Every structure is written in C-alpha cells, then in structure tokens.
Amino acid sequence: MNSRKWVRLFLTTLLIGGIATAAVGIVLNWKEFGHLLVRFEVIEFLAVLLWHVGVGFIFSVISQAGFFAYLTVHRFGLGMFRSLWNAVQLVLIMFVLFDLVYFRYMVFADKGDSIIPYVLTALFILAVGLAVAYIKSAQTNKGAFVPALFFMVVVTVIEWFPVLRINDRDWLYLMLIPLLVCNAYQLLILHKLTGGAGSSA
C-alpha cells in the first residue's frame, strides 16, 4: 500500500462519513429540515446540513483511527495467541455485546423500563457485523470472518463510547450508523487497495 492509496482511503472514508451523517441527521431531524424547506430557508438548511457533514468528518476520523489501531492489534494478537486468536476474539465479542446490554441498562434504564431496546441495539450491531464479515470472507477467505466480525462489533463499540456515555437517542444513532458504514467500507476496500485477496484482516 503506497501513500497515494492511503490518501485515497482517507479521503473517500471522510466523504462517506460526512454523507452518511448528513443522511442520518436528515432522517432524525426531518421536522426541522422539513420546516426549513417549506419556508424556503435555503441558507439555514445548507448551514445545518454542512454542520452534520462536518460532524460526519469527525466520526470518519474516529473510524479511521480505530481501523488502523485494529490492524496493529490484529497483528499483535496473531503473534501472541497464534491459532487461539480467533477464539480470543470471539470471547471478546460476546463480552462486549453483553456489556453493551447489561451495563447500559443498569446505568441508564429507569425503574420498570424494558431491557429489549438495549438488546435490540446490540443485535443490530451484531447483525451488521455478521453481514459485513460474511461479505469480507466471501471476497477473501474464510479466515477473514472472525477478524472482520471482531472489528465491526468490538472496535465500533469502542469508537462509539463517547456518545454511549451521554445516552442521547439522536446522538447514539447519529454516530453509530456512520461508524458502521465507514468501518464496513474500510474493511471491504482494504484487500482491494493492497492487492491481498488472501488477507485475513
């Protein structure tokens, strides 16, 4: 991978993050965006839209930092645990998903609240992770499935942590979906940029 390809990856991921965040922002705040459109307040509409794009750029940078950190951790894990590395990753995936449900429910749920919304959030992340991991393994090799799933679940949750602490519904989705999109894009494009069809990361 040369510097030109790294720059291409950075810029395309940055753009994807901005577009994804703007799209999610429009859906979450449709009433506000709708009122601006109805009143033909184009300047204010564009200002709010560009603010979402800017926030998306920040989410994209967080995603890219997490991706490069994972590539390092993955190589370290392979060297340290060798054939057990996949098993270690599976355990960490289950641990993170459990914590995502249990600790969020314990900290943020009011008395009588259902745990189902917390479970559904974890299942959504897992479902996206499984789908991306399947595509990655189909494009490269079966050995890429667990590392891809680990990245999509564990690393995404770690990147998402600043907003998890706030627990604001709109911000949770505003950050989560762009992170998943950016992470999936980086994961699925990496072997194409490096020319490594047999890559396990």
PDB file of C-alpha atoms in Angstrom:
ATOM      1  CA  MET A   1       0.000   0.000   0.000  1.00  0.00           C
ATOM      2  CA  ASN A   2       1.609   3.249  -1.108  1.00  0.00           C
ATOM      3  CA  SER A   3       0.949   6.758   0.211  1.00  0.00           C
ATOM      4  CA  ARG A   4      -1.358   7.606  -2.704  1.00  0.00           C
ATOM      5  CA  LYS A   5      -3.666   4.719  -1.796  1.00  0.00           C
ATOM      6  CA  TRP A   6      -3.656   5.710   1.886  1.00  0.00           C
ATOM      7  CA  VAL A   7      -4.652   9.254   0.928  1.00  0.00           C
ATOM      8  CA  ARG A   8      -7.390   7.873  -1.324  1.00  0.00           C
ATOM      9  CA  LEU A   9      -8.688   5.687   1.512  1.00  0.00           C
ATOM     10  CA  PHE A  10      -8.630   8.621   3.928  1.00  0.00           C
ATOM     11  CA  LEU A  11     -10.471  10.997   1.610  1.00  0.00           C
ATOM     12  CA  THR A  12     -13.097   8.519   0.443  1.00  0.00           C
ATOM     13  CA  THR A  13     -13.810   7.403   4.017  1.00  0.00           C
ATOM     14  CA  LEU A  14     -14.005  11.057   5.065  1.00  0.00           C
ATOM     15  CA  LEU A  15     -16.553  11.737   2.323  1.00  0.00           C
ATOM     16  CA  ILE A  16     -18.581   8.633   3.171  1.00  0.00           C
ATOM     17  CA  GLY A  17     -18.668   9.632   6.839  1.00  0.00           C
ATOM     18  CA  GLY A  18     -19.896  13.128   6.000  1.00  0.00           C
ATOM     19  CA  ILE A  19     -22.607  11.914   3.625  1.00  0.00           C
ATOM     20  CA  ALA A  20     -23.779   9.152   5.979  1.00  0.00           C
ATOM     21  CA  THR A  21     -24.026  11.523   8.952  1.00  0.00           C
ATOM     22  CA  ALA A  22     -25.893  14.123   6.907  1.00  0.00           C
ATOM     23  CA  ALA A  23     -28.354  11.466   5.706  1.00  0.00           C
ATOM     24  CA  VAL A  24     -28.939  10.146   9.229  1.00  0.00           C
ATOM     25  CA  GLY A  25     -29.269  13.710  10.524  1.00  0.00           C
ATOM     26  CA  ILE A  26     -31.953  14.498   7.960  1.00  0.00           C
ATOM     27  CA  VAL A  27     -33.930  11.402   8.954  1.00  0.00           C
ATOM     28  CA  LEU A  28     -33.600  12.053  12.697  1.00  0.00           C
ATOM     29  CA  ASN A  29     -34.382  15.771  12.406  1.00  0.00           C
ATOM     30  CA  TRP A  30     -36.800  15.667   9.491  1.00  0.00           C
ATOM     31  CA  LYS A  31     -39.248  18.076  11.155  1.00  0.00           C
ATOM     32  CA  GLU A  32     -36.564  20.742  11.406  1.00  0.00           C
ATOM     33  CA  PHE A  33     -35.264  20.120   7.886  1.00  0.00           C
ATOM     34  CA  GLY A  34     -38.829  19.924   6.528  1.00  0.00           C
ATOM     35  CA  HIS A  35     -39.800  23.271   8.063  1.00  0.00           C
ATOM     36  CA  LEU A  36     -36.715  24.911   6.565  1.00  0.00           C
ATOM     37  CA  LEU A  37     -37.568  23.535   3.125  1.00  0.00           C
ATOM     38  CA  VAL A  38     -41.226  24.537   3.361  1.00  0.00           C
ATOM     39  CA  ARG A  39     -40.210  28.090   4.317  1.00  0.00           C
ATOM     40  CA  PHE A  40     -37.557  28.098   1.554  1.00  0.00           C
ATOM     41  CA  GLU A  41     -34.844  28.966   4.068  1.00  0.00           C
ATOM     42  CA  VAL A  42     -32.133  27.517   1.838  1.00  0.00           C
ATOM     43  CA  ILE A  43     -29.183  29.195   3.566  1.00  0.00           C
ATOM     44  CA  GLU A  44     -30.163  27.902   7.008  1.00  0.00           C
ATOM     45  CA  PHE A  45     -30.927  24.467   5.552  1.00  0.00           C
ATOM     46  CA  LEU A  46     -27.474  24.275   3.973  1.00  0.00           C
ATOM     47  CA  ALA A  47     -25.854  25.531   7.186  1.00  0.00           C
ATOM     48  CA  VAL A  48     -27.471  22.756   9.242  1.00  0.00           C
ATOM     49  CA  LEU A  49     -26.637  20.213   6.540  1.00  0.00           C
ATOM     50  CA  LEU A  50     -22.991  21.302   6.422  1.00  0.00           C
ATOM     51  CA  TRP A  51     -22.828  21.101  10.221  1.00  0.00           C
ATOM     52  CA  HIS A  52     -23.870  17.456  10.001  1.00  0.00           C
ATOM     53  CA  VAL A  53     -21.302  16.844   7.268  1.00  0.00           C
ATOM     54  CA  GLY A  54     -18.604  18.386   9.476  1.00  0.00           C
ATOM     55  CA  VAL A  55     -19.613  16.179  12.396  1.00  0.00           C
ATOM     56  CA  GLY A  56     -19.517  13.239   9.986  1.00  0.00           C
ATOM     57  CA  PHE A  57     -15.923  14.096   9.108  1.00  0.00           C
ATOM     58  CA  ILE A  58     -15.067  13.838  12.807  1.00  0.00           C
ATOM     59  CA  PHE A  59     -16.822  10.462  13.055  1.00  0.00           C
ATOM     60  CA  SER A  60     -14.899   9.336   9.977  1.00  0.00           C
ATOM     61  CA  VAL A  61     -11.561  10.275  11.534  1.00  0.00           C
ATOM     62  CA  ILE A  62     -12.514   8.335  14.682  1.00  0.00           C
ATOM     63  CA  SER A  63     -13.421   5.359  12.492  1.00  0.00           C
ATOM     64  CA  GLN A  64     -10.123   5.525  10.631  1.00  0.00           C
ATOM     65  CA  ALA A  65      -8.125   5.797  13.851  1.00  0.00           C
ATOM     66  CA  GLY A  66      -9.935   2.717  15.149  1.00  0.00           C
ATOM     67  CA  PHE A  67      -9.273   0.860  11.904  1.00  0.00           C
ATOM     68  CA  PHE A  68      -5.545   1.464  11.916  1.00  0.00           C
ATOM     69  CA  ALA A  69      -5.381   0.659  15.641  1.00  0.00           C
ATOM     70  CA  TYR A  70      -7.155  -2.635  14.954  1.00  0.00           C
ATOM     71  CA  LEU A  71      -4.716  -3.571  12.177  1.00  0.00           C
ATOM     72  CA  THR A  72      -1.921  -3.213  14.733  1.00  0.00           C
ATOM     73  CA  VAL A  73      -3.816  -5.126  17.431  1.00  0.00           C
ATOM     74  CA  HIS A  74      -4.676  -7.867  14.933  1.00  0.00           C
ATOM     75  CA  ARG A  75      -1.039  -8.447  14.031  1.00  0.00           C
ATOM     76  CA  PHE A  76      -0.081  -8.369  17.697  1.00  0.00           C
ATOM     77  CA  GLY A  77      -2.835 -10.866  18.529  1.00  0.00           C
ATOM     78  CA  LEU A  78      -1.750 -13.226  15.770  1.00  0.00           C
ATOM     79  CA  GLY A  79       1.810 -13.140  17.052  1.00  0.00           C
ATOM     80  CA  MET A  80       0.860 -13.592  20.705  1.00  0.00           C
ATOM     81  CA  PHE A  81      -2.072 -16.040  20.578  1.00  0.00           C
ATOM     82  CA  ARG A  82      -1.392 -17.658  17.178  1.00  0.00           C
ATOM     83  CA  SER A  83      -4.116 -20.237  16.460  1.00  0.00           C
ATOM     84  CA  LEU A  84      -6.069 -19.169  19.568  1.00  0.00           C
ATOM     85  CA  TRP A  85      -6.503 -15.594  18.333  1.00  0.00           C
ATOM     86  CA  ASN A  86      -9.874 -16.291  16.692  1.00  0.00           C
ATOM     87  CA  ALA A  87     -11.175 -17.872  19.898  1.00  0.00           C
ATOM     88  CA  VAL A  88      -9.957 -14.869  21.907  1.00  0.00           C
ATOM     89  CA  GLN A  89     -11.728 -12.514  19.511  1.00  0.00           C
ATOM     90  CA  LEU A  90     -14.995 -14.466  19.779  1.00  0.00           C
ATOM     91  CA  VAL A  91     -14.847 -14.280  23.576  1.00  0.00           C
ATOM     92  CA  LEU A  92     -14.222 -10.526  23.411  1.00  0.00           C
ATOM     93  CA  ILE A  93     -17.145 -10.084  21.006  1.00  0.00           C
ATOM     94  CA  MET A  94     -19.523 -11.855  23.405  1.00  0.00           C
ATOM     95  CA  PHE A  95     -18.124  -9.899  26.362  1.00  0.00           C
ATOM     96  CA  VAL A  96     -18.566  -6.532  24.628  1.00  0.00           C
ATOM     97  CA  LEU A  97     -22.114  -7.328  23.483  1.00  0.00           C
ATOM     98  CA  PHE A  98     -23.062  -8.459  26.985  1.00  0.00           C
ATOM     99  CA  ASP A  99     -21.601  -5.295  28.496  1.00  0.00           C
ATOM    100  CA  LEU A 100     -23.323  -3.150  25.872  1.00  0.00           C
ATOM    101  CA  VAL A 101     -26.674  -4.513  27.017  1.00  0.00           C
ATOM    102  CA  TYR A 102     -26.170  -5.091  30.741  1.00  0.00           C
ATOM    103  CA  PHE A 103     -24.209  -2.022  31.813  1.00  0.00           C
ATOM    104  CA  ARG A 104     -26.191   0.407  29.654  1.00  0.00           C
ATOM    105  CA  TYR A 105     -29.409  -0.998  31.106  1.00  0.00           C
ATOM    106  CA  MET A 106     -28.107  -0.806  34.672  1.00  0.00           C
ATOM    107  CA  VAL A 107     -26.841   2.760  34.288  1.00  0.00           C
ATOM    108  CA  PHE A 108     -29.489   4.416  32.116  1.00  0.00           C
ATOM    109  CA  ALA A 109     -32.742   2.477  32.473  1.00  0.00           C
ATOM    110  CA  ASP A 110     -35.429   3.858  34.763  1.00  0.00           C
ATOM    111  CA  LYS A 111     -37.358   1.601  37.085  1.00  0.00           C
ATOM    112  CA  GLY A 112     -39.745  -0.533  35.059  1.00  0.00           C
ATOM    113  CA  ASP A 113     -38.018   0.101  31.719  1.00  0.00           C
ATOM    114  CA  SER A 114     -37.706  -2.855  29.384  1.00  0.00           C
ATOM    115  CA  ILE A 115     -34.304  -4.263  28.521  1.00  0.00           C
ATOM    116  CA  ILE A 116     -35.486  -5.077  24.978  1.00  0.00           C
ATOM    117  CA  PRO A 117     -34.359  -1.770  23.347  1.00  0.00           C
ATOM    118  CA  TYR A 118     -30.851  -2.335  24.729  1.00  0.00           C
ATOM    119  CA  VAL A 119     -30.828  -5.898  23.423  1.00  0.00           C
ATOM    120  CA  LEU A 120     -32.078  -4.785  20.003  1.00  0.00           C
ATOM    121  CA  THR A 121     -29.261  -2.256  19.687  1.00  0.00           C
ATOM    122  CA  ALA A 122     -26.666  -4.943  20.399  1.00  0.00           C
ATOM    123  CA  LEU A 123     -28.375  -7.341  17.976  1.00  0.00           C
ATOM    124  CA  PHE A 124     -28.397  -4.666  15.275  1.00  0.00           C
ATOM    125  CA  ILE A 125     -24.635  -4.156  15.612  1.00  0.00           C
ATOM    126  CA  LEU A 126     -24.112  -7.926  15.606  1.00  0.00           C
ATOM    127  CA  ALA A 127     -26.315  -8.376  12.519  1.00  0.00           C
ATOM    128  CA  VAL A 128     -24.427  -5.689  10.590  1.00  0.00           C
ATOM    129  CA  GLY A 129     -21.141  -7.204  11.744  1.00  0.00           C
ATOM    130  CA  LEU A 130     -22.162 -10.679  10.595  1.00  0.00           C
ATOM    131  CA  ALA A 131     -23.253  -9.376   7.194  1.00  0.00           C
ATOM    132  CA  VAL A 132     -20.025  -7.445   6.621  1.00  0.00           C
ATOM    133  CA  ALA A 133     -17.888 -10.332   7.910  1.00  0.00           C
ATOM    134  CA  TYR A 134     -19.657 -12.717   5.521  1.00  0.00           C
ATOM    135  CA  ILE A 135     -19.016 -10.419   2.566  1.00  0.00           C
ATOM    136  CA  LYS A 136     -15.383  -9.967   3.611  1.00  0.00           C
ATOM    137  CA  SER A 137     -14.820 -13.717   3.905  1.00  0.00           C
ATOM    138  CA  ALA A 138     -16.536 -14.308   0.560  1.00  0.00           C
ATOM    139  CA  GLN A 139     -14.275 -11.747  -1.099  1.00  0.00           C
ATOM    140  CA  THR A 140     -11.071 -13.007   0.530  1.00  0.00           C
ATOM    141  CA  ASN A 141     -11.060 -16.248   2.558  1.00  0.00           C
ATOM    142  CA  LYS A 142     -12.888 -17.943   5.428  1.00  0.00           C
ATOM    143  CA  GLY A 143     -10.158 -16.925   7.864  1.00  0.00           C
ATOM    144  CA  ALA A 144     -11.229 -13.292   7.496  1.00  0.00           C
ATOM    145  CA  PHE A 145     -14.686 -13.858   9.025  1.00  0.00           C
ATOM    146  CA  VAL A 146     -13.850 -13.684  12.743  1.00  0.00           C
ATOM    147  CA  PRO A 147     -11.401 -10.750  12.485  1.00  0.00           C
ATOM    148  CA  ALA A 148     -13.940  -8.824  10.403  1.00  0.00           C
ATOM    149  CA  LEU A 149     -16.709  -9.561  12.905  1.00  0.00           C
ATOM    150  CA  PHE A 150     -14.443  -8.503  15.777  1.00  0.00           C
ATOM    151  CA  PHE A 151     -13.655  -5.224  14.076  1.00  0.00           C
ATOM    152  CA  MET A 152     -17.277  -4.465  13.224  1.00  0.00           C
ATOM    153  CA  VAL A 153     -18.534  -5.226  16.730  1.00  0.00           C
ATOM    154  CA  VAL A 154     -15.786  -4.582  19.274  1.00  0.00           C
ATOM    155  CA  VAL A 155     -13.963  -1.719  17.581  1.00  0.00           C
ATOM    156  CA  THR A 156     -17.217   0.003  16.582  1.00  0.00           C
ATOM    157  CA  VAL A 157     -18.473  -0.094  20.186  1.00  0.00           C
ATOM    158  CA  ILE A 158     -15.157   1.308  21.442  1.00  0.00           C
ATOM    159  CA  GLU A 159     -15.340   4.132  18.876  1.00  0.00           C
ATOM    160  CA  TRP A 160     -18.959   4.738  19.883  1.00  0.00           C
ATOM    161  CA  PHE A 161     -18.137   5.028  23.600  1.00  0.00           C
ATOM    162  CA  PRO A 162     -18.089   8.882  23.870  1.00  0.00           C
ATOM    163  CA  VAL A 163     -21.749   9.021  22.822  1.00  0.00           C
ATOM    164  CA  LEU A 164     -22.670   5.931  24.853  1.00  0.00           C
ATOM    165  CA  ARG A 165     -21.772   7.869  27.982  1.00  0.00           C
ATOM    166  CA  ILE A 166     -24.284  10.589  27.075  1.00  0.00           C
ATOM    167  CA  ASN A 167     -27.033   8.133  26.053  1.00  0.00           C
ATOM    168  CA  ASP A 168     -28.917  10.687  23.951  1.00  0.00           C
ATOM    169  CA  ARG A 169     -31.021   8.727  21.448  1.00  0.00           C
ATOM    170  CA  ASP A 170     -30.436  11.022  18.471  1.00  0.00           C
ATOM    171  CA  TRP A 171     -26.690  11.211  19.064  1.00  0.00           C
ATOM    172  CA  LEU A 172     -26.487   7.449  19.547  1.00  0.00           C
ATOM    173  CA  TYR A 173     -27.826   6.792  16.056  1.00  0.00           C
ATOM    174  CA  LEU A 174     -26.193   9.851  14.513  1.00  0.00           C
ATOM    175  CA  MET A 175     -22.779   8.419  15.417  1.00  0.00           C
ATOM    176  CA  LEU A 176     -23.418   4.665  15.280  1.00  0.00           C
ATOM    177  CA  ILE A 177     -24.651   4.377  11.687  1.00  0.00           C
ATOM    178  CA  PRO A 178     -21.829   6.446  10.115  1.00  0.00           C
ATOM    179  CA  LEU A 179     -19.296   4.476  12.168  1.00  0.00           C
ATOM    180  CA  LEU A 180     -20.707   1.201  10.885  1.00  0.00           C
ATOM    181  CA  VAL A 181     -20.737   2.496   7.309  1.00  0.00           C
ATOM    182  CA  CYS A 182     -17.167   3.833   7.491  1.00  0.00           C
ATOM    183  CA  ASN A 183     -15.866   0.713   9.225  1.00  0.00           C
ATOM    184  CA  ALA A 184     -17.538  -1.565   6.701  1.00  0.00           C
ATOM    185  CA  TYR A 185     -16.163   0.457   3.798  1.00  0.00           C
ATOM    186  CA  GLN A 186     -12.590   0.393   5.100  1.00  0.00           C
ATOM    187  CA  LEU A 187     -12.757  -3.305   5.858  1.00  0.00           C
ATOM    188  CA  LEU A 188     -14.150  -4.258   2.463  1.00  0.00           C
ATOM    189  CA  ILE A 189     -11.859  -1.985   0.426  1.00  0.00           C
ATOM    190  CA  LEU A 190      -8.575  -2.816   2.183  1.00  0.00           C
ATOM    191  CA  HIS A 191      -7.735  -6.008   0.290  1.00  0.00           C
ATOM    192  CA  LYS A 192      -8.524  -4.284  -2.999  1.00  0.00           C
ATOM    193  CA  LEU A 193      -6.088  -1.481  -2.223  1.00  0.00           C
ATOM    194  CA  THR A 194      -3.359  -3.811  -1.024  1.00  0.00           C
ATOM    195  CA  GLY A 195      -3.989  -6.442  -3.693  1.00  0.00           C
ATOM    196  CA  GLY A 196      -4.179  -9.088  -0.955  1.00  0.00           C
ATOM    197  CA  ALA A 197      -7.138 -11.307  -1.819  1.00  0.00           C
ATOM    198  CA  GLY A 198      -5.975 -13.752   0.790  1.00  0.00           C
ATOM    199  CA  SER A 199      -5.793 -11.207   3.583  1.00  0.00           C
ATOM    200  CA  SER A 200      -7.391 -12.172   6.884  1.00  0.00           C
ATOM    201  CA  ALA A 201      -7.810  -8.582   8.067  1.00  0.00           C
TER     202      ALA A 201
END
